[in-house]
């Protein structure tokens, strides 16, 4: 299932410190298929001396979202304590220190390690605040040579950034081994940082949050408006600034801000928006004093599950959901069409009421741009490092320098001036109007020396086999494009289908591009994008409109076009590889199951979730799930039952390993990549390998359905569930619609064609769409973001 690792840089790994970060780091090592030793302080209870590390592993197994690919990964984590098990470190070749951020404790531990670890063992610290030169100032030259900082971001499984920091004495060969290990084996996006305060991610990311707090207050915005602007329209996660504060924890954010204030230079611009100077600081102090620490404690800036929020002007609680905005509505429409809303947010508004929102966006971005640019060349020589840190560590879609290129440097300089900041030298570099420039099929990025004259343009710095499609795309011209998807030609005469609508929801336009790839297929087809999620399914807003219009023929036509497109892609006379990451559910998964092979990121979530909104998969999902269970069981009744259960329960697999249990991922032919940036390279390599072996075109399947008697068992199961309070009446209606697809209409088993299975799916979908209960489920989800049972 997993990509094969050859020449693993480290094979005997230990983590010291079983807190949130240490245990999560150990969990990611276990996810990669490696054994790891997790140590912490001994417990006073002699019978449970390893309680701290044992409990940490139990927390990993119960975490939500899951920290482990599967609970079985926990078996690779061996537990112990630093009093009784230090001798075991004599066999370790990499020791990761993740203890509390106290210098005295770390220094004591390093001296203990020096007495037991091998002479060639590498030691790294997960610190985010203490410089290397301070950490190892008491250690000998040999220890310093083998020491570095590996700063992971939380949650470790999902946050891609690894800040790798070398000291003055760190051996470059060791840095290369650590970079390779984290990139290739642990799946991290590695940014090498200088040993400067805050490194890159937190330094820019926390500054941006603090600016957002201050500017929202100064502009008199509601939390909702500030978060809506400083969210998806800017390419920043939808939580925005106040929502992210609540999500991380107001107390933890306060600690991070206070720490940065103590370690950053006195003249750093951070101090102007830090803890004491920020106008929201007193409000935060009051919240913490009252026990309001964010989502984990019943709310922070937002309360009662976001029904209430703090009014920044008065400090009182007010209702949410009462602040419409023409600008935000327009931005949502732009994003739904698959376009970038960034320029819109800093342009003169159509409605004067939205002027404060534009002012907020311009001042926030102006300050963030100025701050990020001020770090060159003292902290890093290239914009790419800062952009990568923000994309990989804070889930920004674009880094600040990529944003500046989109907006235009003249406009950026004006925004910086409006924000009462001075443009740093990097924005005055001669003869440069773009930090990134495509040239001869490669993407170049600026690199600066201390003179800050015209920069040297160099190819973007990426590890071997790393392709970030959003970067590669800047060097390509689409063969075909619409608002939802594009078709590209890659090297080797390979076609790539990219979805790029909002949440990559699938529409008729999406399937037009899939069908176009089937027609203009080259030597192979790859379906891939490097958005946060591959696809969250079919665009239910469009489906809801058809239901309200009672346009049943329109629904049937849409489903037919969807089915025809995925079948045509599958029937293309070339290999078809799906390379997903993130959510690949509903219609998105139905595209995937019609590929010859899947190369999935370890954090891919697969499943058919349509039953939750009162419909059934209508793009071949039921057909393909039934086919796979038939292949696995060779028993039509068992295959139908398993298909019925997992589609009826809308089950998903939160990793390829979990998806394999549901036949959504097939380990005998599909592959997993730890690093999502390797997906595209792996897919291209698979197409070449398949051609070298000789490609066998896929055939449309015929399926054997069990006799109609199985429906009675299914009906009785649902009746009992309703009587026991587990199901609602419409759950049975949906479940029996699934049964109508996977169970024969005759008493005897029946062999049916793919075409017939497609027709069964469409019929069941439309029958459910005609019910009031399904209308209510879809409307509630799409219009109020809530799931209901009825």
Coordinates of C-alpha atoms in Angstrom, one line a residue, residues 188-783:
X188 CA 6.8 17.0 5.3
X189 CA 7.4 20.2 3.3
X190 CA 10.8 21.1 4.6
X191 CA 11.8 24.8 4.9
X192 CA 15.4 25.3 6.0
X193 CA 15.6 28.3 8.3
X194 CA 18.4 30.3 9.9
X195 CA 18.7 30.2 13.7
X196 CA 16.7 33.4 14.1
X197 CA 13.9 34.2 16.6
X198 CA 10.5 32.6 15.6
X199 CA 12.0 31.1 12.4
X200 CA 9.6 31.8 9.6
X201 CA 6.1 30.3 10.0
X202 CA 5.2 31.6 13.4
X203 CA 7.0 34.9 12.9
X204 CA 4.9 35.8 9.8
X205 CA 1.7 33.9 10.7
X206 CA 1.3 35.2 14.2
X207 CA 2.1 38.7 13.1
X208 CA -0.7 38.4 10.5
X209 CA -3.2 37.3 13.2
X210 CA -2.2 40.2 15.5
X211 CA -2.6 42.7 12.7
X212 CA -6.0 41.2 11.9
X213 CA -7.1 41.7 15.5
X214 CA -5.9 45.3 15.7
X215 CA -7.3 46.3 12.3
X216 CA -10.7 44.8 12.9
X217 CA -10.9 46.9 16.1
X218 CA -9.7 50.0 14.4
X219 CA -12.1 49.7 11.5
X220 CA -15.0 48.9 13.7
X221 CA -15.7 45.5 12.1
X222 CA -17.7 42.7 13.5
X223 CA -15.9 39.4 14.1
X224 CA -17.9 37.9 11.3
X225 CA -16.9 40.5 8.8
X226 CA -13.3 40.4 9.8
X227 CA -13.1 36.6 9.5
X228 CA -15.1 36.6 6.2
X229 CA -12.6 39.0 4.7
X230 CA -9.4 37.6 6.3
X231 CA -10.4 34.1 5.2
X232 CA -11.2 32.4 2.0
X233 CA -11.3 35.5 -0.2
X234 CA -7.6 36.1 0.8
X235 CA -6.8 32.4 0.3
X236 CA -6.6 32.0 4.1
X237 CA -8.5 29.2 5.9
X238 CA -12.2 30.0 6.5
X239 CA -11.7 30.4 10.3
X240 CA -10.2 33.8 9.7
X241 CA -8.4 35.5 12.6
X242 CA -10.9 35.3 15.5
X243 CA -12.1 31.9 14.6
X244 CA -8.5 30.6 14.4
X245 CA -7.8 32.2 17.8
X246 CA -10.7 30.2 19.3
X247 CA -9.7 27.0 17.4
X248 CA -6.1 27.1 18.6
X249 CA -7.0 28.3 22.0
X250 CA -7.0 31.9 23.2
X251 CA -4.7 31.0 26.0
X252 CA -2.2 29.2 23.8
X253 CA -2.2 32.1 21.3
X254 CA -1.6 34.5 24.1
X255 CA 1.4 32.5 25.2
X256 CA 2.8 32.4 21.7
X257 CA 2.4 36.1 21.3
X258 CA 4.1 36.8 24.7
X259 CA 7.0 34.5 23.8
X260 CA 7.6 36.2 20.5
X261 CA 7.6 39.5 22.2
X262 CA 10.4 38.4 24.4
X263 CA 12.6 36.9 21.7
X264 CA 12.2 39.3 18.7
X265 CA 14.5 42.3 18.3
X266 CA 13.4 45.5 20.0
X267 CA 12.9 47.2 16.6
X268 CA 10.8 44.5 15.1
X269 CA 7.4 45.6 13.8
X270 CA 5.8 42.7 15.7
X271 CA 5.9 44.7 18.9
X272 CA 3.5 47.3 17.5
X273 CA 0.7 44.7 17.3
X274 CA 1.9 42.3 20.0
X275 CA 0.4 41.5 23.3
X276 CA 0.6 44.8 25.1
X277 CA 0.2 47.3 22.2
X278 CA -2.8 45.5 20.6
X279 CA -6.1 47.2 21.3
X280 CA -7.8 43.7 21.7
X281 CA -5.3 42.7 24.4
X282 CA -7.4 43.8 27.3
X283 CA -10.4 41.9 25.9
X284 CA -8.3 38.8 25.6
X285 CA -7.1 39.2 29.2
X286 CA -10.7 39.5 30.4
X287 CA -11.7 36.4 28.4
X288 CA -8.9 34.3 30.0
X289 CA -9.7 35.6 33.5
X290 CA -13.3 34.4 33.0
X291 CA -12.2 31.0 31.7
X292 CA -13.1 31.6 28.0
X293 CA -10.1 30.0 26.3
X294 CA -11.7 29.2 22.9
X295 CA -13.5 26.2 21.4
X296 CA -12.1 23.8 24.0
X297 CA -13.8 25.7 26.9
X298 CA -17.2 26.6 25.5
X299 CA -16.0 29.6 23.4
X300 CA -13.7 32.6 23.3
X301 CA -14.5 35.4 20.8
X302 CA -17.4 33.3 19.6
X303 CA -19.8 31.6 22.1
X304 CA -22.7 29.1 22.1
X305 CA -21.4 27.3 19.0
X306 CA -21.0 30.6 17.2
X307 CA -24.6 31.8 17.9
X308 CA -23.0 34.7 19.8
X309 CA -19.9 36.8 19.4
X310 CA -18.0 39.6 21.2
X311 CA -18.7 43.1 19.9
X312 CA -15.2 44.7 19.7
X313 CA -16.4 48.1 20.5
X314 CA -18.4 47.3 23.6
X315 CA -17.0 44.0 24.7
X316 CA -20.5 42.7 25.0
X317 CA -22.0 39.5 23.4
X318 CA -24.2 40.1 20.4
X319 CA -25.9 37.7 17.9
X320 CA -24.0 36.4 14.9
X321 CA -25.5 36.1 11.4
X322 CA -26.8 39.7 11.2
X323 CA -24.1 41.3 9.1
X324 CA -24.7 40.9 5.3
X325 CA -22.2 42.3 2.9
X326 CA -22.4 42.8 -0.8
X327 CA -18.6 42.5 -1.0
X328 CA -18.5 39.2 0.8
X329 CA -21.4 37.9 -1.3
X330 CA -19.6 38.9 -4.5
X331 CA -16.4 37.3 -3.2
X332 CA -18.3 34.0 -2.6
X333 CA -19.7 34.1 -6.1
X334 CA -16.3 34.7 -7.6
X335 CA -14.8 31.8 -5.6
X336 CA -17.8 29.5 -6.5
X337 CA -16.8 30.1 -10.2
X338 CA -13.3 28.9 -9.4
X339 CA -11.7 32.4 -9.6
X340 CA -9.4 34.2 -7.3
X341 CA -11.1 36.8 -5.1
X342 CA -8.0 38.4 -3.8
X343 CA -7.9 41.4 -6.1
X344 CA -11.6 42.0 -5.5
X345 CA -11.0 42.4 -1.8
X346 CA -8.6 45.3 -2.2
X347 CA -10.5 47.1 -5.1
X348 CA -12.9 50.0 -4.6
X349 CA -16.2 48.6 -3.5
X350 CA -19.5 48.9 -5.4
X351 CA -21.4 49.5 -2.1
X352 CA -20.1 52.3 0.2
X353 CA -21.1 50.2 3.2
X354 CA -18.3 47.8 2.3
X355 CA -15.6 50.5 2.3
X356 CA -14.5 49.5 5.9
X357 CA -14.1 45.9 4.7
X358 CA -11.8 47.0 1.8
X359 CA -9.9 49.3 4.1
X360 CA -9.4 46.4 6.5
X361 CA -8.2 44.1 3.7
X362 CA -5.8 46.7 2.3
X363 CA -4.3 47.6 5.7
X364 CA -4.0 44.0 6.9
X365 CA -2.3 42.9 3.7
X366 CA -0.2 46.0 3.4
X367 CA 1.3 45.4 6.9
X368 CA 1.8 41.7 6.3
X369 CA 3.4 42.3 3.0
X370 CA 5.8 44.9 4.5
X371 CA 6.7 42.6 7.4
X372 CA 7.3 39.5 5.2
X373 CA 9.4 41.6 2.8
X374 CA 11.4 43.0 5.7
X375 CA 12.7 39.6 6.5
X376 CA 14.7 39.4 3.3
X377 CA 17.7 39.0 3.2
X378 CA 18.4 39.0 7.0
X379 CA 16.2 35.9 7.7
X380 CA 16.1 34.3 4.3
X381 CA 17.4 35.1 0.9
X382 CA 14.3 34.1 -1.1
X383 CA 10.6 34.8 -1.0
X384 CA 9.9 31.1 -1.6
X385 CA 10.9 30.1 1.9
X386 CA 8.4 32.5 3.5
X387 CA 5.7 31.6 1.0
X388 CA 6.2 27.9 1.7
X389 CA 6.1 28.4 5.4
X390 CA 2.7 30.1 5.2
X391 CA 1.3 27.6 2.8
X392 CA 2.6 24.5 4.5
X393 CA 2.3 25.7 8.1
X394 CA -0.8 28.0 8.1
X395 CA -2.7 26.5 5.1
X396 CA -2.7 29.7 3.1
X397 CA -3.4 29.1 -0.6
X398 CA -0.8 31.6 -1.6
X399 CA 2.2 33.0 0.3
X400 CA 2.6 36.7 0.8
X401 CA 5.0 37.1 -2.1
X402 CA 2.7 35.1 -4.4
X403 CA -0.1 37.4 -3.3
X404 CA 2.0 40.5 -4.2
X405 CA 2.6 39.1 -7.7
X406 CA -1.2 38.7 -8.2
X407 CA -2.1 42.1 -6.9
X408 CA 0.8 44.0 -8.6
X409 CA 3.8 45.6 -6.9
X410 CA 2.7 49.1 -7.6
X411 CA -0.6 48.5 -5.8
X412 CA 1.3 46.7 -3.0
X413 CA 3.5 49.7 -2.4
X414 CA 0.4 51.9 -2.2
X415 CA -1.2 49.5 0.3
X416 CA 1.9 49.5 2.4
X417 CA 1.9 53.3 2.5
X418 CA -1.8 53.3 3.4
X419 CA -1.0 51.0 6.3
X420 CA 1.6 53.5 7.6
X421 CA 4.5 51.2 6.8
X422 CA 7.6 51.8 4.8
X423 CA 8.2 49.5 1.8
X424 CA 11.3 47.3 2.5
X425 CA 14.2 47.3 0.0
X426 CA 13.0 44.0 -1.6
X427 CA 10.0 45.9 -3.0
X428 CA 12.3 48.5 -4.5
X429 CA 14.6 46.1 -6.2
X430 CA 15.5 47.3 -9.7
X431 CA 13.9 45.8 -12.8
X432 CA 11.6 43.4 -10.8
X433 CA 7.8 43.4 -11.1
X434 CA 7.3 39.7 -10.2
X435 CA 9.0 37.6 -7.6
X436 CA 8.1 34.5 -9.6
X437 CA 8.5 34.3 -13.3
X438 CA 8.0 31.4 -15.7
X439 CA 10.8 30.9 -18.2
X440 CA 11.4 28.1 -20.7
X441 CA 8.9 25.8 -19.0
X442 CA 10.4 26.4 -15.5
X443 CA 9.3 28.7 -12.7
X444 CA 12.0 31.0 -11.4
X445 CA 12.0 32.9 -8.1
X446 CA 14.0 35.8 -6.9
X447 CA 17.0 35.4 -4.7
X448 CA 18.7 38.3 -2.9
X449 CA 22.1 38.9 -1.5
X450 CA 23.0 41.5 1.1
X451 CA 23.3 44.3 -1.5
X452 CA 19.6 44.1 -2.3
X453 CA 20.3 45.0 -5.9
X454 CA 18.5 43.4 -8.8
X455 CA 17.9 39.8 -7.6
X456 CA 19.2 36.6 -9.1
X457 CA 16.4 34.6 -10.7
X458 CA 16.7 30.9 -9.8
X459 CA 14.5 27.8 -10.3
X460 CA 12.2 27.3 -7.4
X461 CA 13.9 25.1 -4.8
X462 CA 12.0 21.7 -4.5
X463 CA 13.3 18.3 -3.3
X464 CA 13.6 15.4 -5.8
X465 CA 10.3 14.1 -7.2
X466 CA 8.4 17.1 -5.9
X467 CA 5.9 18.8 -8.1
X468 CA 3.5 21.4 -6.8
X469 CA 1.0 21.7 -9.5
X470 CA 0.0 25.3 -8.6
X471 CA 3.5 26.2 -9.4
X472 CA 3.9 24.1 -12.5
X473 CA 0.6 25.4 -13.8
X474 CA 2.1 28.9 -14.2
X475 CA 4.3 27.5 -16.9
X476 CA 1.5 25.8 -18.8
X477 CA -1.3 26.8 -21.1
X478 CA -4.5 24.8 -20.7
X479 CA -5.7 22.8 -23.6
X480 CA -9.3 23.4 -22.4
X481 CA -10.6 25.4 -19.5
X482 CA -13.9 26.5 -18.0
X483 CA -14.9 27.9 -14.6
X484 CA -14.8 24.5 -12.8
X485 CA -11.9 22.5 -14.4
X486 CA -9.0 22.6 -16.8
X487 CA -7.2 20.1 -19.0
X488 CA -3.4 20.4 -19.4
X489 CA -0.7 18.6 -21.4
X490 CA 2.3 17.4 -19.3
X491 CA 5.7 16.1 -20.4
X492 CA 5.5 12.7 -21.9
X493 CA 2.2 13.5 -23.7
X494 CA 0.2 13.0 -20.5
X495 CA -3.0 14.8 -19.9
X496 CA -4.0 16.2 -16.5
X497 CA -7.5 17.0 -15.3
X498 CA -7.6 19.7 -12.6
X499 CA -10.8 20.6 -10.7
X500 CA -10.7 24.2 -9.4
X501 CA -14.3 25.2 -8.4
X502 CA -15.1 26.2 -4.8
X503 CA -14.3 23.1 -2.7
X504 CA -13.8 21.5 -6.1
X505 CA -17.6 20.7 -6.1
X506 CA -18.4 18.9 -9.4
X507 CA -20.7 20.4 -12.0
X508 CA -21.5 19.8 -15.7
X509 CA -18.4 22.0 -16.4
X510 CA -16.2 19.7 -14.4
X511 CA -17.4 16.6 -16.3
X512 CA -17.0 18.4 -19.6
X513 CA -13.2 18.4 -18.9
X514 CA -13.2 14.8 -17.8
X515 CA -14.9 13.9 -21.0
X516 CA -12.5 16.1 -23.0
X517 CA -9.6 14.1 -21.4
X518 CA -11.1 10.9 -22.5
X519 CA -11.2 12.2 -26.0
X520 CA -7.8 13.9 -26.1
X521 CA -6.0 11.3 -23.8
X522 CA -2.4 11.4 -25.1
X523 CA -0.4 8.5 -23.5
X524 CA -2.2 8.7 -20.2
X525 CA -4.6 10.7 -18.0
X526 CA -4.0 11.9 -14.5
X527 CA -6.8 13.4 -12.3
X528 CA -5.1 15.6 -9.7
X529 CA -5.1 19.0 -8.0
X530 CA -3.1 20.3 -5.1
X531 CA -5.9 22.2 -3.4
X532 CA -6.7 21.3 0.2
X533 CA -9.3 18.8 -0.9
X534 CA -9.5 16.8 -4.1
X535 CA -13.3 17.2 -4.3
X536 CA -16.1 17.4 -1.7
X537 CA -18.6 15.9 -4.2
X538 CA -21.2 17.1 -6.6
X539 CA -22.4 20.7 -6.4
X540 CA -25.5 20.2 -4.2
X541 CA -26.5 23.9 -4.7
X542 CA -27.3 23.0 -8.4
X543 CA -29.0 19.8 -7.4
X544 CA -31.2 21.7 -4.9
X545 CA -32.3 24.1 -7.6
X546 CA -33.3 21.3 -9.8
X547 CA -35.3 19.6 -7.0
X548 CA -37.1 22.8 -6.2
X549 CA -38.0 23.3 -9.9
X550 CA -39.1 19.6 -9.9
X551 CA -36.9 19.2 -13.0
X552 CA -36.5 15.5 -12.8
X553 CA -35.4 15.2 -16.4
X554 CA -32.8 17.8 -15.7
X555 CA -31.4 15.7 -12.8
X556 CA -31.5 12.6 -15.0
X557 CA -29.6 14.4 -17.8
X558 CA -27.0 15.7 -15.4
X559 CA -26.4 12.2 -13.8
X560 CA -26.2 10.7 -17.3
X561 CA -23.6 13.1 -18.4
X562 CA -21.6 12.5 -15.2
X563 CA -21.8 8.7 -15.7
X564 CA -20.9 9.0 -19.4
X565 CA -17.9 11.1 -18.6
X566 CA -16.4 8.8 -15.9
X567 CA -17.1 5.7 -18.1
X568 CA -15.4 7.4 -21.1
X569 CA -12.4 8.2 -19.0
X570 CA -12.2 4.6 -17.8
X571 CA -12.6 3.3 -21.3
X572 CA -9.8 5.5 -22.8
X573 CA -7.1 3.2 -24.3
X574 CA -4.4 4.6 -22.0
X575 CA -3.7 4.3 -18.3
X576 CA -5.8 6.6 -16.0
X577 CA -4.3 7.5 -12.6
X578 CA -6.2 9.4 -9.9
X579 CA -3.9 11.2 -7.5
X580 CA -6.0 12.7 -4.7
X581 CA -5.3 14.3 -1.4
X582 CA -7.7 15.6 1.3
X583 CA -11.4 14.9 0.9
X584 CA -12.3 12.7 -2.1
X585 CA -15.9 12.0 -1.2
X586 CA -19.2 11.6 -3.0
X587 CA -18.9 12.5 -6.7
X588 CA -15.2 13.2 -6.2
X589 CA -14.7 9.6 -5.1
X590 CA -16.9 8.4 -8.1
X591 CA -14.4 10.0 -10.4
X592 CA -11.5 8.2 -8.6
X593 CA -13.1 4.7 -8.7
X594 CA -13.2 4.8 -12.5
X595 CA -9.4 5.2 -12.7
X596 CA -7.0 2.2 -13.4
X597 CA -5.0 3.0 -10.3
X598 CA -5.0 5.4 -7.4
X599 CA -2.0 7.1 -5.9
X600 CA -3.3 8.7 -2.7
X601 CA -1.8 10.9 -0.1
X602 CA -1.8 9.4 3.4
X603 CA -4.4 12.0 4.6
X604 CA -6.9 11.2 1.8
X605 CA -10.4 10.6 3.0
X606 CA -12.5 8.3 0.7
X607 CA -16.2 7.6 0.9
X608 CA -19.7 7.8 -0.5
X609 CA -21.6 10.1 1.8
X610 CA -24.7 10.9 -0.2
X611 CA -27.1 9.0 2.1
X612 CA -26.5 11.7 4.8
X613 CA -28.3 14.2 2.6
X614 CA -31.0 11.8 1.5
X615 CA -29.8 10.7 -1.9
X616 CA -27.7 7.9 -3.3
X617 CA -24.4 7.9 -5.3
X618 CA -25.5 8.6 -8.8
X619 CA -22.2 8.6 -10.7
X620 CA -21.3 4.9 -10.6
X621 CA -20.3 4.8 -6.9
X622 CA -22.8 2.1 -5.9
X623 CA -21.9 0.1 -9.0
X624 CA -18.2 0.3 -8.3
X625 CA -18.5 -0.5 -4.6
X626 CA -20.6 -3.5 -5.4
X627 CA -18.1 -4.7 -8.0
X628 CA -15.2 -4.4 -5.6
X629 CA -17.0 -6.3 -2.9
X630 CA -17.9 -9.0 -5.5
X631 CA -14.3 -9.3 -6.4
X632 CA -13.4 -9.6 -2.7
X633 CA -16.1 -12.0 -1.6
X634 CA -17.3 -13.8 -4.7
X635 CA -20.7 -13.9 -3.0
X636 CA -23.4 -11.6 -4.4
X637 CA -25.5 -11.6 -1.2
X638 CA -22.5 -10.7 1.0
X639 CA -21.2 -8.1 -1.5
X640 CA -24.7 -6.5 -1.7
X641 CA -25.0 -6.4 2.1
X642 CA -21.5 -4.8 2.6
X643 CA -22.2 -2.3 -0.1
X644 CA -25.6 -1.5 1.4
X645 CA -24.2 -1.0 4.9
X646 CA -21.3 1.3 4.1
X647 CA -23.2 3.5 1.7
X648 CA -26.2 3.6 4.0
X649 CA -24.1 4.6 6.9
X650 CA -22.1 7.1 4.7
X651 CA -18.9 5.5 6.0
X652 CA -15.6 7.1 5.1
X653 CA -12.0 6.0 5.4
X654 CA -9.8 8.6 6.9
X655 CA -6.6 7.2 5.4
X656 CA -5.9 4.7 2.5
X657 CA -5.3 2.1 5.2
X658 CA -8.8 2.6 6.6
X659 CA -10.3 2.9 3.1
X660 CA -8.9 -0.4 2.2
X661 CA -11.1 -2.1 4.8
X662 CA -14.1 -0.8 2.7
X663 CA -12.7 -1.7 -0.7
X664 CA -12.4 2.0 -1.4
X665 CA -8.6 1.6 -1.7
X666 CA -7.1 -1.5 -3.3
X667 CA -3.7 -2.3 -1.8
X668 CA -2.9 -4.9 -4.5
X669 CA -2.9 -2.1 -7.2
X670 CA -3.2 1.3 -5.5
X671 CA -0.4 3.1 -3.8
X672 CA 0.0 5.6 -0.9
X673 CA 2.4 8.6 -0.8
X674 CA 3.4 10.1 2.6
X675 CA 4.2 13.5 0.9
X676 CA 1.4 15.0 -1.2
X677 CA 4.0 16.9 -3.3
X678 CA 5.1 13.5 -4.7
X679 CA 1.7 12.5 -6.0
X680 CA 2.1 13.9 -9.5
X681 CA 5.6 12.5 -10.0
X682 CA 4.4 9.1 -8.8
X683 CA 1.4 9.2 -11.2
X684 CA 3.6 10.1 -14.2
X685 CA 6.0 7.3 -13.2
X686 CA 3.2 4.8 -13.0
X687 CA 2.0 5.7 -16.5
X688 CA 5.4 5.1 -17.9
X689 CA 5.7 1.8 -16.0
X690 CA 2.3 0.6 -17.1
X691 CA 3.2 1.3 -20.8
X692 CA 6.5 -0.5 -20.4
X693 CA 4.7 -3.6 -19.1
X694 CA 1.9 -3.3 -21.7
X695 CA -1.4 -1.6 -20.9
X696 CA -4.5 -3.7 -20.8
X697 CA -7.6 -1.5 -21.4
X698 CA -10.2 -1.7 -18.7
X699 CA -13.6 -3.2 -19.5
X700 CA -17.1 -2.2 -18.5
X701 CA -18.1 -4.7 -15.7
X702 CA -21.1 -7.0 -15.4
X703 CA -22.4 -7.6 -11.9
X704 CA -24.3 -10.4 -10.4
X705 CA -27.0 -9.1 -8.0
X706 CA -28.5 -11.3 -5.3
X707 CA -32.2 -12.3 -5.4
X708 CA -34.9 -10.0 -4.1
X709 CA -35.3 -12.0 -0.8
X710 CA -32.3 -10.0 0.6
X711 CA -34.5 -6.9 0.6
X712 CA -36.7 -8.3 3.4
X713 CA -33.6 -8.8 5.6
X714 CA -32.6 -5.2 4.9
X715 CA -36.1 -3.9 5.6
X716 CA -36.2 -5.7 8.9
X717 CA -32.8 -4.3 9.9
X718 CA -34.0 -0.8 9.3
X719 CA -37.3 -1.4 11.1
X720 CA -35.4 -2.6 14.2
X721 CA -33.1 0.4 14.0
X722 CA -36.0 2.8 13.9
X723 CA -37.7 1.0 16.9
X724 CA -34.4 1.2 18.8
X725 CA -34.1 4.9 18.1
X726 CA -30.9 4.5 15.9
X727 CA -32.6 5.5 12.6
X728 CA -35.2 8.0 11.5
X729 CA -38.0 7.1 9.0
X730 CA -36.3 8.7 6.0
X731 CA -33.1 6.8 6.8
X732 CA -35.1 3.6 5.9
X733 CA -36.3 5.3 2.7
X734 CA -32.8 6.1 1.7
X735 CA -31.5 2.6 2.7
X736 CA -34.1 0.8 0.7
X737 CA -33.3 3.0 -2.3
X738 CA -29.7 1.7 -2.1
X739 CA -31.1 -1.8 -1.8
X740 CA -33.0 -1.2 -5.1
X741 CA -29.7 -0.8 -6.8
X742 CA -27.7 -3.7 -5.4
X743 CA -30.5 -6.3 -5.1
X744 CA -32.2 -8.0 -8.1
X745 CA -35.8 -7.3 -8.9
X746 CA -36.3 -11.0 -9.3
X747 CA -36.2 -13.8 -6.8
X748 CA -33.2 -15.4 -8.5
X749 CA -29.7 -13.7 -8.8
X750 CA -29.4 -11.6 -11.8
X751 CA -26.4 -10.5 -14.0
X752 CA -26.7 -6.9 -15.1
X753 CA -24.6 -4.6 -17.3
X754 CA -22.9 -1.4 -16.3
X755 CA -25.5 0.5 -18.3
X756 CA -28.3 -1.1 -16.2
X757 CA -26.5 -0.3 -13.0
X758 CA -26.1 3.3 -14.0
X759 CA -29.9 3.4 -14.7
X760 CA -30.6 1.9 -11.3
X761 CA -28.6 4.6 -9.6
X762 CA -30.3 7.4 -11.6
X763 CA -33.8 6.0 -10.8
X764 CA -33.0 5.7 -7.1
X765 CA -31.5 9.2 -6.9
X766 CA -34.6 10.8 -8.6
X767 CA -37.1 8.8 -6.5
X768 CA -35.4 10.2 -3.4
X769 CA -35.1 13.7 -4.8
X770 CA -38.9 13.8 -5.1
X771 CA -39.3 13.4 -1.3
X772 CA -39.8 16.4 1.0
X773 CA -37.4 14.9 3.5
X774 CA -34.5 14.9 1.0
X775 CA -35.3 18.4 0.0
X776 CA -35.1 19.4 3.7
X777 CA -31.8 17.7 4.3
X778 CA -30.1 19.2 1.3
X779 CA -31.6 22.7 1.9
X780 CA -30.5 22.7 5.6
X781 CA -27.0 21.7 4.7
X782 CA -26.5 24.1 1.8
X783 CA -28.3 27.1 3.3

